[in-house]
Amino acid sequence: MSVSVHQLAFEQRLHPVGGSLALSALVAALPLAAVLILLGGLRVRAHRAGLTGLAVAVLVAWLTFGMPLGQTLSAGAQGVLFGLFPIMWIVVNALWVYRMTVRTHHFDILRRSFGRLSDDPRIQALVVAFCFGALLEALAGFGAPVAISAVMLVALGFDPVKAAVVALVANTAPVAFGAMGTPVVTLAQVTGLPLDTVASVVGRQTPLLALVVPLVLVGLVDGRRGLRETWLPALVCGIAFAAAQFAASNFVSAQLADIAAALAGAAALVAVPSAREPAREEVRVAVLTGVRSGDLDEEDPRREVLRAYAPYALIVVIFSLAQVPPVKDLLARATQVFDWPFLDVSDAEGKPVGANVFSLPLVATGGTLVLLAGLLTAGVLGVRVADAAREWAATVGELRYAILTVTSVLALAYVMNLSGQAATIGHFVAAAGAGLAFLSPILGWFGVAVTGSDTSANALFGALQVTAARESGLSPALLAAANSSGGVLGKMISPQNLAIACAAVGLAGKEGDLLRKVLPWSLGLLLVMCLIVVGQSTAVLGWMLP
């Protein structure tokens, strides 16, 4: 039941500090400043920084923006619930599926299967880091693709540093649609824009990165020789990946975008004759400077190989069926829509905000569909019910700090959005005018570089981008999407991802060395994305937008 008593109604104010927009924006930015300083400057753990930022946001909303304390806490509670369901509900169940494949050793079978596709390390980098890494990003995200891809490359004989760099750079194009579309789902929720609209625009930006990243990867693996000899497989892989990501995000489902892209890229890659040719010994000697895993030559029964691929096939089938109109309508019947308790908020123009009503998709959400796939996976892989339950509980335990981080950041975002803090900052930032299109991806990049998560950066800056866009006359969908698309390029330099990569390949303490190697690629690709967004904000590339 919503609280509609007149004296509890709250109308957002844009100039609460001395009637000055600039001073009000400065105060409104304190929660974001607290998070960014604690994370980037003082190296405080992410969940502690998120909780601190949330506390600052509550105080600013209550004491400065005049939001009643009860409504402020209610806004934060709504953010916590959204962080738990559907966001972390997706992540937990996706990682649970992966953990079951590790438990039954079918993940090792999958790794050996990839190793047999080609003995050319440049092609292996594309198969493992770009294609399979994108599939892992689609299913789990939150650092898992970098860690798993890097370990697999080391097992194939890659030098640990090179394996980590390749895994980090590869983890770009799929990030915006990672964890079954979690970043764009979050972006749509915090901005109030339709999910289909946001996903459609992101799907017309990040595929352009996919055209470039495979070429960058073969260059990283084998320099100019790698580009000269394997440019065709890399380009074909990138084109297929980009086309599938565009098609799925625009015409099918944001949740399936990375799955479709990963499978299409891999299929196109192995279809190129030169990608299947044995590598020359001089290439292998020059590139594979590490120790090759001894189990790569083991032969696996065909039945077990099929079982190793089964979890991913099940997820594709289940999500595809969920998009069939009659099935989609059936699943949607379980969605609960209700007035959020103790919340009655209007924007600065006196219009009720969308967050007064909350939608809870119990079945028609990615996490529940992945849970179903996980239950079927347990049966296919022969995991007993008790063991599957223990793996699920262990997954929750492993993600406990990530859960706390995501829920605190989303609670912070909801408090800032509903109290008017984000709107105030957005109105102030809108003074950048046309330059906002260039700055928009940079803001997303900075957010992900600091938080390590495109989801968190979208929660923090999504509403701000939309407000600034409306005030400056730009497309709200374009700048919201730019936040996510620019953000994906900050992931490779985030302290969390650097630490994950180093830990995975045994280079703990070498994060600074990795940062120096990937930073130029992060900045270079960011510049490309900024120019794309600027072009899309004008007649030059405006035709690309839906």
PDB file of C-alpha atoms in Angstrom, residues 24-295:
ATOM      1  CA  SER A  24      23.101  22.323  -4.594  1.00  0.00           C
ATOM      2  CA  ALA A  25      24.843  20.123  -7.174  1.00  0.00           C
ATOM      3  CA  LEU A  26      28.059  20.290  -5.157  1.00  0.00           C
ATOM      4  CA  VAL A  27      26.280  19.042  -2.034  1.00  0.00           C
ATOM      5  CA  ALA A  28      24.318  16.452  -4.037  1.00  0.00           C
ATOM      6  CA  ALA A  29      27.590  15.020  -5.360  1.00  0.00           C
ATOM      7  CA  LEU A  30      28.932  14.283  -1.847  1.00  0.00           C
ATOM      8  CA  PRO A  31      27.735  10.633  -1.814  1.00  0.00           C
ATOM      9  CA  LEU A  32      29.402   9.956  -5.172  1.00  0.00           C
ATOM     10  CA  ALA A  33      32.537  11.756  -4.055  1.00  0.00           C
ATOM     11  CA  ALA A  34      32.642   9.662  -0.886  1.00  0.00           C
ATOM     12  CA  VAL A  35      32.416   6.406  -2.844  1.00  0.00           C
ATOM     13  CA  LEU A  36      34.975   7.420  -5.464  1.00  0.00           C
ATOM     14  CA  ILE A  37      37.490   8.781  -2.958  1.00  0.00           C
ATOM     15  CA  LEU A  38      37.207   5.755  -0.686  1.00  0.00           C
ATOM     16  CA  LEU A  39      37.555   3.334  -3.599  1.00  0.00           C
ATOM     17  CA  GLY A  40      40.052   5.113  -5.809  1.00  0.00           C
ATOM     18  CA  GLY A  41      42.041   7.146  -3.318  1.00  0.00           C
ATOM     19  CA  LEU A  42      42.003   5.288  -0.023  1.00  0.00           C
ATOM     20  CA  ARG A  43      41.589   1.758  -1.501  1.00  0.00           C
ATOM     21  CA  VAL A  44      38.755   0.930   0.896  1.00  0.00           C
ATOM     22  CA  ARG A  45      36.911  -2.322   0.158  1.00  0.00           C
ATOM     23  CA  ALA A  46      34.018  -1.792  -2.272  1.00  0.00           C
ATOM     24  CA  HIS A  47      31.247  -2.895   0.095  1.00  0.00           C
ATOM     25  CA  ARG A  48      32.472  -0.538   2.817  1.00  0.00           C
ATOM     26  CA  ALA A  49      32.722   2.345   0.368  1.00  0.00           C
ATOM     27  CA  GLY A  50      29.195   1.593  -0.850  1.00  0.00           C
ATOM     28  CA  LEU A  51      27.766   1.552   2.677  1.00  0.00           C
ATOM     29  CA  THR A  52      29.546   4.796   3.534  1.00  0.00           C
ATOM     30  CA  GLY A  53      28.268   6.449   0.357  1.00  0.00           C
ATOM     31  CA  LEU A  54      24.761   5.253   1.189  1.00  0.00           C
ATOM     32  CA  ALA A  55      24.958   6.821   4.650  1.00  0.00           C
ATOM     33  CA  VAL A  56      26.085  10.134   3.129  1.00  0.00           C
ATOM     34  CA  ALA A  57      23.279   9.972   0.545  1.00  0.00           C
ATOM     35  CA  VAL A  58      20.670   9.412   3.268  1.00  0.00           C
ATOM     36  CA  LEU A  59      21.949  12.379   5.277  1.00  0.00           C
ATOM     37  CA  VAL A  60      22.056  14.693   2.242  1.00  0.00           C
ATOM     38  CA  ALA A  61      18.565  13.626   1.143  1.00  0.00           C
ATOM     39  CA  TRP A  62      17.116  14.156   4.603  1.00  0.00           C
ATOM     40  CA  LEU A  63      18.966  17.225   5.884  1.00  0.00           C
ATOM     41  CA  THR A  64      19.584  19.149   2.658  1.00  0.00           C
ATOM     42  CA  PHE A  65      16.966  18.086   0.110  1.00  0.00           C
ATOM     43  CA  GLY A  66      14.208  17.829   2.729  1.00  0.00           C
ATOM     44  CA  MET A  67      13.094  14.285   1.967  1.00  0.00           C
ATOM     45  CA  PRO A  68      11.331  12.846   5.053  1.00  0.00           C
ATOM     46  CA  LEU A  69      13.550  10.294   6.765  1.00  0.00           C
ATOM     47  CA  GLY A  70      10.936   7.545   6.445  1.00  0.00           C
ATOM     48  CA  GLN A  71      10.660   8.037   2.681  1.00  0.00           C
ATOM     49  CA  THR A  72      14.442   8.268   2.374  1.00  0.00           C
ATOM     50  CA  LEU A  73      14.878   4.900   4.087  1.00  0.00           C
ATOM     51  CA  SER A  74      12.021   3.453   2.022  1.00  0.00           C
ATOM     52  CA  ALA A  75      13.775   4.579  -1.175  1.00  0.00           C
ATOM     53  CA  GLY A  76      16.969   2.877  -0.020  1.00  0.00           C
ATOM     54  CA  ALA A  77      15.046  -0.295   0.813  1.00  0.00           C
ATOM     55  CA  GLN A  78      13.633  -0.393  -2.706  1.00  0.00           C
ATOM     56  CA  GLY A  79      17.185  -0.187  -4.066  1.00  0.00           C
ATOM     57  CA  VAL A  80      18.259  -3.056  -1.805  1.00  0.00           C
ATOM     58  CA  LEU A  81      15.397  -5.235  -3.033  1.00  0.00           C
ATOM     59  CA  PHE A  82      16.206  -4.480  -6.663  1.00  0.00           C
ATOM     60  CA  GLY A  83      19.850  -5.282  -5.977  1.00  0.00           C
ATOM     61  CA  LEU A  84      18.877  -8.658  -4.533  1.00  0.00           C
ATOM     62  CA  PHE A  85      16.143  -9.434  -7.028  1.00  0.00           C
ATOM     63  CA  PRO A  86      16.601  -9.553  -9.936  1.00  0.00           C
ATOM     64  CA  ILE A  87      20.255  -8.378 -10.056  1.00  0.00           C
ATOM     65  CA  MET A  88      22.146 -10.691  -7.694  1.00  0.00           C
ATOM     66  CA  TRP A  89      19.530 -13.414  -8.225  1.00  0.00           C
ATOM     67  CA  ILE A  90      20.869 -13.649 -11.783  1.00  0.00           C
ATOM     68  CA  VAL A  91      24.528 -13.614 -10.765  1.00  0.00           C
ATOM     69  CA  VAL A  92      24.178 -16.226  -8.006  1.00  0.00           C
ATOM     70  CA  ASN A  93      22.353 -18.722 -10.201  1.00  0.00           C
ATOM     71  CA  ALA A  94      24.690 -18.192 -13.155  1.00  0.00           C
ATOM     72  CA  LEU A  95      27.811 -18.801 -11.064  1.00  0.00           C
ATOM     73  CA  TRP A  96      26.085 -21.805  -9.494  1.00  0.00           C
ATOM     74  CA  VAL A  97      25.817 -23.415 -12.932  1.00  0.00           C
ATOM     75  CA  TYR A  98      29.533 -22.806 -13.509  1.00  0.00           C
ATOM     76  CA  ARG A  99      30.478 -24.230 -10.106  1.00  0.00           C
ATOM     77  CA  MET A 100      28.610 -27.452 -10.887  1.00  0.00           C
ATOM     78  CA  THR A 101      30.594 -27.900 -14.116  1.00  0.00           C
ATOM     79  CA  VAL A 102      33.809 -27.468 -12.121  1.00  0.00           C
ATOM     80  CA  ARG A 103      32.649 -29.947  -9.470  1.00  0.00           C
ATOM     81  CA  THR A 104      31.965 -32.653 -12.065  1.00  0.00           C
ATOM     82  CA  HIS A 105      35.172 -31.838 -14.041  1.00  0.00           C
ATOM     83  CA  HIS A 106      33.134 -31.028 -17.128  1.00  0.00           C
ATOM     84  CA  PHE A 107      34.713 -27.597 -17.180  1.00  0.00           C
ATOM     85  CA  ASP A 108      38.115 -29.303 -17.712  1.00  0.00           C
ATOM     86  CA  ILE A 109      36.588 -31.267 -20.598  1.00  0.00           C
ATOM     87  CA  LEU A 110      35.333 -28.012 -22.089  1.00  0.00           C
ATOM     88  CA  ARG A 111      38.815 -26.479 -21.750  1.00  0.00           C
ATOM     89  CA  ARG A 112      40.403 -29.435 -23.541  1.00  0.00           C
ATOM     90  CA  SER A 113      37.768 -29.199 -26.248  1.00  0.00           C
ATOM     91  CA  PHE A 114      38.735 -25.603 -26.907  1.00  0.00           C
ATOM     92  CA  GLY A 115      42.403 -26.543 -26.991  1.00  0.00           C
ATOM     93  CA  ARG A 116      41.720 -29.070 -29.757  1.00  0.00           C
ATOM     94  CA  LEU A 117      39.897 -26.559 -31.973  1.00  0.00           C
ATOM     95  CA  SER A 118      43.235 -25.032 -32.989  1.00  0.00           C
ATOM     96  CA  ASP A 119      46.861 -25.206 -31.895  1.00  0.00           C
ATOM     97  CA  ASP A 120      47.486 -21.646 -33.117  1.00  0.00           C
ATOM     98  CA  PRO A 121      47.812 -19.492 -29.975  1.00  0.00           C
ATOM     99  CA  ARG A 122      46.400 -16.475 -31.794  1.00  0.00           C
ATOM    100  CA  ILE A 123      43.224 -18.367 -32.646  1.00  0.00           C
ATOM    101  CA  GLN A 124      43.136 -19.863 -29.152  1.00  0.00           C
ATOM    102  CA  ALA A 125      43.128 -16.337 -27.724  1.00  0.00           C
ATOM    103  CA  LEU A 126      40.059 -15.515 -29.821  1.00  0.00           C
ATOM    104  CA  VAL A 127      38.245 -18.735 -28.922  1.00  0.00           C
ATOM    105  CA  VAL A 128      38.986 -18.637 -25.206  1.00  0.00           C
ATOM    106  CA  ALA A 129      39.281 -14.964 -24.241  1.00  0.00           C
ATOM    107  CA  PHE A 130      36.925 -13.335 -26.753  1.00  0.00           C
ATOM    108  CA  CYS A 131      34.233 -15.929 -27.557  1.00  0.00           C
ATOM    109  CA  PHE A 132      34.160 -18.130 -24.456  1.00  0.00           C
ATOM    110  CA  GLY A 133      34.947 -15.113 -22.276  1.00  0.00           C
ATOM    111  CA  ALA A 134      31.875 -13.397 -23.747  1.00  0.00           C
ATOM    112  CA  LEU A 135      29.773 -16.467 -22.953  1.00  0.00           C
ATOM    113  CA  LEU A 136      31.027 -16.407 -19.369  1.00  0.00           C
ATOM    114  CA  GLU A 137      30.287 -12.684 -19.209  1.00  0.00           C
ATOM    115  CA  ALA A 138      26.781 -13.387 -20.483  1.00  0.00           C
ATOM    116  CA  LEU A 139      26.192 -15.977 -17.794  1.00  0.00           C
ATOM    117  CA  ALA A 140      28.034 -14.580 -14.789  1.00  0.00           C
ATOM    118  CA  GLY A 141      30.045 -11.384 -15.235  1.00  0.00           C
ATOM    119  CA  PHE A 142      31.541  -9.750 -12.112  1.00  0.00           C
ATOM    120  CA  GLY A 143      35.152 -10.808 -12.847  1.00  0.00           C
ATOM    121  CA  ALA A 144      34.494 -14.473 -13.615  1.00  0.00           C
ATOM    122  CA  PRO A 145      35.304 -14.210 -17.366  1.00  0.00           C
ATOM    123  CA  VAL A 146      38.693 -12.626 -16.748  1.00  0.00           C
ATOM    124  CA  ALA A 147      39.732 -15.154 -14.110  1.00  0.00           C
ATOM    125  CA  ILE A 148      38.544 -18.237 -16.003  1.00  0.00           C
ATOM    126  CA  SER A 149      39.821 -17.130 -19.430  1.00  0.00           C
ATOM    127  CA  ALA A 150      43.236 -16.200 -18.033  1.00  0.00           C
ATOM    128  CA  VAL A 151      43.599 -19.577 -16.304  1.00  0.00           C
ATOM    129  CA  MET A 152      42.635 -21.420 -19.489  1.00  0.00           C
ATOM    130  CA  LEU A 153      45.169 -19.460 -21.555  1.00  0.00           C
ATOM    131  CA  VAL A 154      47.932 -20.235 -19.056  1.00  0.00           C
ATOM    132  CA  ALA A 155      46.995 -23.924 -19.282  1.00  0.00           C
ATOM    133  CA  LEU A 156      47.379 -23.663 -23.065  1.00  0.00           C
ATOM    134  CA  GLY A 157      50.952 -22.404 -22.604  1.00  0.00           C
ATOM    135  CA  PHE A 158      50.562 -18.621 -22.576  1.00  0.00           C
ATOM    136  CA  ASP A 159      52.880 -16.500 -20.476  1.00  0.00           C
ATOM    137  CA  PRO A 160      50.897 -15.454 -17.364  1.00  0.00           C
ATOM    138  CA  VAL A 161      51.274 -11.720 -18.043  1.00  0.00           C
ATOM    139  CA  LYS A 162      50.169 -12.057 -21.647  1.00  0.00           C
ATOM    140  CA  ALA A 163      47.273 -14.306 -20.632  1.00  0.00           C
ATOM    141  CA  ALA A 164      46.063 -11.722 -18.094  1.00  0.00           C
ATOM    142  CA  VAL A 165      46.368  -8.814 -20.550  1.00  0.00           C
ATOM    143  CA  VAL A 166      44.522 -10.694 -23.289  1.00  0.00           C
ATOM    144  CA  ALA A 167      41.734 -11.705 -20.885  1.00  0.00           C
ATOM    145  CA  LEU A 168      41.333  -8.120 -19.621  1.00  0.00           C
ATOM    146  CA  VAL A 169      41.223  -6.503 -23.070  1.00  0.00           C
ATOM    147  CA  ALA A 170      38.844  -9.183 -24.403  1.00  0.00           C
ATOM    148  CA  ASN A 171      36.411  -8.440 -21.581  1.00  0.00           C
ATOM    149  CA  THR A 172      35.034  -5.268 -23.175  1.00  0.00           C
ATOM    150  CA  ALA A 173      32.419  -5.674 -25.901  1.00  0.00           C
ATOM    151  CA  PRO A 174      30.208  -8.132 -23.951  1.00  0.00           C
ATOM    152  CA  VAL A 175      30.155  -6.304 -20.592  1.00  0.00           C
ATOM    153  CA  ALA A 176      27.100  -4.091 -21.191  1.00  0.00           C
ATOM    154  CA  PHE A 177      24.950  -7.198 -21.690  1.00  0.00           C
ATOM    155  CA  GLY A 178      26.761  -9.317 -19.103  1.00  0.00           C
ATOM    156  CA  ALA A 179      25.142 -11.431 -16.381  1.00  0.00           C
ATOM    157  CA  MET A 180      22.049 -11.960 -18.527  1.00  0.00           C
ATOM    158  CA  GLY A 181      21.711  -8.265 -19.335  1.00  0.00           C
ATOM    159  CA  THR A 182      22.083  -7.040 -15.755  1.00  0.00           C
ATOM    160  CA  PRO A 183      23.794  -3.686 -16.566  1.00  0.00           C
ATOM    161  CA  VAL A 184      21.149  -2.612 -19.098  1.00  0.00           C
ATOM    162  CA  VAL A 185      18.319  -3.911 -16.897  1.00  0.00           C
ATOM    163  CA  THR A 186      19.679  -1.769 -14.062  1.00  0.00           C
ATOM    164  CA  LEU A 187      20.111   1.200 -16.390  1.00  0.00           C
ATOM    165  CA  ALA A 188      16.509   0.959 -17.529  1.00  0.00           C
ATOM    166  CA  GLN A 189      15.273   0.668 -13.953  1.00  0.00           C
ATOM    167  CA  VAL A 190      17.128   3.682 -12.539  1.00  0.00           C
ATOM    168  CA  THR A 191      16.414   5.934 -15.540  1.00  0.00           C
ATOM    169  CA  GLY A 192      12.800   4.966 -16.105  1.00  0.00           C
ATOM    170  CA  LEU A 193      13.525   4.340 -19.791  1.00  0.00           C
ATOM    171  CA  PRO A 194      12.087   1.208 -21.459  1.00  0.00           C
ATOM    172  CA  LEU A 195      14.514  -1.711 -21.387  1.00  0.00           C
ATOM    173  CA  ASP A 196      14.028  -2.368 -25.087  1.00  0.00           C
ATOM    174  CA  THR A 197      14.989   1.221 -25.906  1.00  0.00           C
ATOM    175  CA  VAL A 198      18.137   1.221 -23.762  1.00  0.00           C
ATOM    176  CA  ALA A 199      19.244  -2.209 -25.007  1.00  0.00           C
ATOM    177  CA  SER A 200      18.607  -1.171 -28.596  1.00  0.00           C
ATOM    178  CA  VAL A 201      20.889   1.871 -28.388  1.00  0.00           C
ATOM    179  CA  VAL A 202      23.641   0.038 -26.496  1.00  0.00           C
ATOM    180  CA  GLY A 203      23.329  -2.625 -29.191  1.00  0.00           C
ATOM    181  CA  ARG A 204      24.219   0.016 -31.768  1.00  0.00           C
ATOM    182  CA  GLN A 205      27.353   1.111 -29.914  1.00  0.00           C
ATOM    183  CA  THR A 206      29.192  -1.833 -28.358  1.00  0.00           C
ATOM    184  CA  PRO A 207      29.064  -3.996 -31.521  1.00  0.00           C
ATOM    185  CA  LEU A 208      31.374  -1.423 -33.104  1.00  0.00           C
ATOM    186  CA  LEU A 209      33.931  -2.292 -30.417  1.00  0.00           C
ATOM    187  CA  ALA A 210      33.533  -5.963 -31.290  1.00  0.00           C
ATOM    188  CA  LEU A 211      34.823  -5.232 -34.786  1.00  0.00           C
ATOM    189  CA  VAL A 212      38.091  -3.925 -33.357  1.00  0.00           C
ATOM    190  CA  VAL A 213      38.797  -6.016 -30.258  1.00  0.00           C
ATOM    191  CA  PRO A 214      39.642  -9.346 -32.025  1.00  0.00           C
ATOM    192  CA  LEU A 215      42.225  -7.529 -34.139  1.00  0.00           C
ATOM    193  CA  VAL A 216      43.673  -5.955 -31.001  1.00  0.00           C
ATOM    194  CA  LEU A 217      43.890  -9.399 -29.374  1.00  0.00           C
ATOM    195  CA  VAL A 218      45.857 -11.078 -32.170  1.00  0.00           C
ATOM    196  CA  GLY A 219      48.145  -8.049 -32.148  1.00  0.00           C
ATOM    197  CA  LEU A 220      48.679  -8.428 -28.408  1.00  0.00           C
ATOM    198  CA  VAL A 221      49.437 -12.129 -28.802  1.00  0.00           C
ATOM    199  CA  ASP A 222      51.805 -11.975 -31.778  1.00  0.00           C
ATOM    200  CA  GLY A 223      52.374  -8.352 -32.780  1.00  0.00           C
ATOM    201  CA  ARG A 224      52.434  -7.331 -36.427  1.00  0.00           C
ATOM    202  CA  ARG A 225      52.927 -10.915 -37.564  1.00  0.00           C
ATOM    203  CA  GLY A 226      49.749 -11.893 -35.773  1.00  0.00           C
ATOM    204  CA  LEU A 227      47.793  -9.136 -37.502  1.00  0.00           C
ATOM    205  CA  ARG A 228      49.306  -9.940 -40.880  1.00  0.00           C
ATOM    206  CA  GLU A 229      48.627 -13.679 -40.694  1.00  0.00           C
ATOM    207  CA  THR A 230      45.367 -13.900 -38.751  1.00  0.00           C
ATOM    208  CA  TRP A 231      43.536 -10.664 -39.589  1.00  0.00           C
ATOM    209  CA  LEU A 232      40.909 -12.513 -41.621  1.00  0.00           C
ATOM    210  CA  PRO A 233      39.757 -14.943 -38.878  1.00  0.00           C
ATOM    211  CA  ALA A 234      39.840 -12.092 -36.364  1.00  0.00           C
ATOM    212  CA  LEU A 235      37.782  -9.806 -38.590  1.00  0.00           C
ATOM    213  CA  VAL A 236      35.252 -12.525 -39.450  1.00  0.00           C
ATOM    214  CA  CYS A 237      34.897 -13.362 -35.743  1.00  0.00           C
ATOM    215  CA  GLY A 238      34.373  -9.698 -34.862  1.00  0.00           C
ATOM    216  CA  ILE A 239      31.811  -9.132 -37.621  1.00  0.00           C
ATOM    217  CA  ALA A 240      29.786 -12.212 -36.634  1.00  0.00           C
ATOM    218  CA  PHE A 241      29.935 -11.250 -32.943  1.00  0.00           C
ATOM    219  CA  ALA A 242      28.869  -7.668 -33.691  1.00  0.00           C
ATOM    220  CA  ALA A 243      26.046  -8.693 -36.017  1.00  0.00           C
ATOM    221  CA  ALA A 244      24.619 -11.195 -33.526  1.00  0.00           C
ATOM    222  CA  GLN A 245      24.882  -8.774 -30.591  1.00  0.00           C
ATOM    223  CA  PHE A 246      23.133  -6.068 -32.606  1.00  0.00           C
ATOM    224  CA  ALA A 247      20.375  -8.401 -33.806  1.00  0.00           C
ATOM    225  CA  ALA A 248      19.707  -9.989 -30.412  1.00  0.00           C
ATOM    226  CA  SER A 249      19.710  -6.721 -28.450  1.00  0.00           C
ATOM    227  CA  ASN A 250      17.457  -4.967 -30.958  1.00  0.00           C
ATOM    228  CA  PHE A 251      15.060  -7.665 -32.063  1.00  0.00           C
ATOM    229  CA  VAL A 252      15.165 -10.581 -29.609  1.00  0.00           C
ATOM    230  CA  SER A 253      16.251 -10.028 -25.997  1.00  0.00           C
ATOM    231  CA  ALA A 254      18.934  -8.107 -24.137  1.00  0.00           C
ATOM    232  CA  GLN A 255      19.482 -11.208 -21.970  1.00  0.00           C
ATOM    233  CA  LEU A 256      20.434 -13.258 -25.037  1.00  0.00           C
ATOM    234  CA  ALA A 257      22.659 -10.639 -26.699  1.00  0.00           C
ATOM    235  CA  ASP A 258      26.020 -11.907 -25.434  1.00  0.00           C
ATOM    236  CA  ILE A 259      25.089 -15.574 -25.685  1.00  0.00           C
ATOM    237  CA  ALA A 260      24.124 -15.128 -29.337  1.00  0.00           C
ATOM    238  CA  ALA A 261      27.217 -13.023 -30.005  1.00  0.00           C
ATOM    239  CA  ALA A 262      29.613 -15.495 -28.380  1.00  0.00           C
ATOM    240  CA  LEU A 263      28.193 -18.483 -30.235  1.00  0.00           C
ATOM    241  CA  ALA A 264      28.056 -16.645 -33.564  1.00  0.00           C
ATOM    242  CA  GLY A 265      31.622 -15.381 -33.178  1.00  0.00           C
ATOM    243  CA  ALA A 266      32.943 -18.847 -32.333  1.00  0.00           C
ATOM    244  CA  ALA A 267      31.039 -20.501 -35.190  1.00  0.00           C
ATOM    245  CA  ALA A 268      32.271 -17.939 -37.713  1.00  0.00           C
ATOM    246  CA  LEU A 269      35.830 -18.243 -36.438  1.00  0.00           C
ATOM    247  CA  VAL A 270      36.068 -22.024 -36.810  1.00  0.00           C
ATOM    248  CA  ALA A 271      34.404 -21.783 -40.225  1.00  0.00           C
ATOM    249  CA  VAL A 272      37.386 -19.831 -41.614  1.00  0.00           C
ATOM    250  CA  PRO A 273      39.772 -22.406 -43.165  1.00  0.00           C
ATOM    251  CA  SER A 274      42.935 -20.561 -42.116  1.00  0.00           C
ATOM    252  CA  ALA A 275      41.784 -20.650 -38.455  1.00  0.00           C
ATOM    253  CA  ARG A 276      41.954 -24.461 -38.486  1.00  0.00           C
ATOM    254  CA  GLU A 277      45.393 -24.740 -40.029  1.00  0.00           C
ATOM    255  CA  PRO A 278      48.190 -25.981 -37.712  1.00  0.00           C
ATOM    256  CA  ALA A 279      50.372 -23.197 -36.385  1.00  0.00           C
ATOM    257  CA  ARG A 280      53.962 -22.978 -37.550  1.00  0.00           C
ATOM    258  CA  GLU A 281      56.450 -24.030 -34.903  1.00  0.00           C
ATOM    259  CA  GLU A 282      58.150 -20.613 -34.941  1.00  0.00           C
ATOM    260  CA  VAL A 283      54.843 -18.989 -33.950  1.00  0.00           C
ATOM    261  CA  ARG A 284      54.236 -21.439 -31.133  1.00  0.00           C
ATOM    262  CA  VAL A 285      57.782 -21.025 -29.795  1.00  0.00           C
ATOM    263  CA  ALA A 286      57.557 -17.231 -29.950  1.00  0.00           C
ATOM    264  CA  VAL A 287      54.154 -16.953 -28.296  1.00  0.00           C
ATOM    265  CA  LEU A 288      53.808 -19.909 -25.922  1.00  0.00           C
ATOM    266  CA  THR A 289      56.459 -19.068 -23.384  1.00  0.00           C
ATOM    267  CA  GLY A 290      54.599 -20.626 -20.457  1.00  0.00           C
ATOM    268  CA  VAL A 291      54.157 -24.245 -19.351  1.00  0.00           C
ATOM    269  CA  ARG A 292      51.445 -26.172 -21.194  1.00  0.00           C
ATOM    270  CA  SER A 293      49.001 -28.115 -19.004  1.00  0.00           C
ATOM    271  CA  GLY A 294      49.702 -31.845 -19.131  1.00  0.00           C
ATOM    272  CA  ASP A 295      46.048 -32.889 -19.346  1.00  0.00           C
TER     273      ASP A 295
END
